[in-house]
Amino acid sequence: MRAMVYEGPGRCALTTVPDPQITDDGDVIVRVDATTICGTDLHIVAGDVPSVRRGRILGHEAVGTVEQVGSAIHTMSPGDRVLVSCISGCGVCRYCREGHYGQCLSGGGWVLGHTIDGTQADFVRVPFADTSTYRLPDGVNDEEALMLADVLPTGYEVGVLKAGVGPGDVVAVVGTGPVGLAAIMGARLFSPSHIVAIDHADLRLDAAKQFGADVVVNNAVSDPLPVVHALTDRLGADVAIEAVGRPETFELAVALGRPGAKIANIGVHGKPAAFHLEDQWIRDITVTTGLVDAYSTPTLLRLIASGQLDAARLVTHRFAFDDFDQAYEVFSHASDTGAIKVVLSA
Ligand SMILES: NC(=O)c1ccc[n+]([C@@H]2O[C@H](COP(=O)([O-])OP(=O)(O)OC[C@H]3O[C@@H](n4cnc5c(N)ncnc54)[C@H](O)[C@@H]3O)[C@@H](O)[C@H]2O)c1
Ligand SMILES: [Zn+2]
Ligand SMILES: [Zn+2]
């Protein structure tokens, strides 16, 4: 089969590899109908994620058709259309029982395209498939469902829900890549009074406006703090969501919050970020962070099916599987190409 394979720092290529086989009775083999590229894949290809070994098939997001099921599978059959989530969960360990699938103790968590072969291929072996895939209703198309594999639950759970966005809140979102945009869409569901989007790329800020931000600030050009203060009687934002993963954007998110604010860090950080406890201890703030668990997937699926969440608008570019190299190229130059999510279809 065709697969996008990590070949060591700086290199990945579309390669012909053997088809995956069922190795556990809880596995299914899914024929991938649509997959996408995540910013994390770019980090892997750059060599920033050493736990990914050379030869690994990339990708942790897919929509596909069940091809083969292990003997212990009882919620799906060959021919079923399913969403393959970025998070796999055994369903029975302590963390899975508490809905923290990302922290699964029995070989789940973020494994696809990380510690086992991933979804950027004609076929993928999905472990713990009963508790890690979702049957898709007819009214939801492949592209919108694909947005549920990672970006939408990440923005919603690690951003909006952890920060407890509520009616009337002023919400600042630092970083409006796909995850920040997903956080903006999710925040809108709770009727905030303002969403202030902050990014240093104008194309991304244009997208943020379309996704529901009513105020945008290019922080390469102007300081977002006075903008947030002007909206909040100089108090600061009720909620600040960090969706970049750099020290300076985390520090900005903390600075934007009012006393009592919730600061939700979504970004994956590769370098230490300063938290000035000497200034912050007196401000009653709450800082949250975490890996997505994807427990919200069924809720988000219902919101898409009912038309309350327009997930398909995240998709800006479409490619055939054979054009994987070009898709990586376009996605990795998002500030020039305007790419948000690219979809590769079989
Ligand atoms: N916690 C989780 O479970 C989880 C899951 C998925 C992704 N993530 C992380 O979320 C973050 C966002 O993901 P994404 O796919 O949207 O990434 P992305 O790289 O596409 O978007 C980041 C955005 O931040 C902007 N940006 C960069 N530096 C900036 C700065 N100094 N000031 C303002 N804006 C700046 C960029 O222009 C871009 O629009 C990443 O760190 C990613 O690894 C976390
Ligand atoms: Zn991802
Ligand atoms: Zn588990």
PDB file of C-alpha atoms and ligand atoms in Angstrom, residues 38-41 60-61 86 150-151 341, ligand 2:
ATOM      1  CA  CYS A  38      -1.289  18.125  11.608  1.00  0.00           C
ATOM      2  CA  GLY A  39       1.256  20.696  12.772  1.00  0.00           C
ATOM      3  CA  THR A  40       2.554  17.891  14.987  1.00  0.00           C
ATOM      4  CA  ASP A  41       3.452  15.909  11.838  1.00  0.00           C
ATOM      5  CA  HIS A  60      -3.161  10.480  13.530  1.00  0.00           C
ATOM      6  CA  GLU A  61      -6.405  11.618  11.870  1.00  0.00           C
ATOM      7  CA  CYS A  86      -5.975  10.878  17.281  1.00  0.00           C
ATOM      8  CA  ASP A 150      -7.889  16.143  16.418  1.00  0.00           C
ATOM      9  CA  VAL A 151      -8.368  19.904  15.948  1.00  0.00           C
ATOM     10  CA  LYS A 341      -6.461  22.035   7.070  1.00  0.00           C
TER      11      LYS A 341
HETATM   12 ZN    ZN B   2      -2.541  16.500  15.630  1.00  0.00          ZN
END
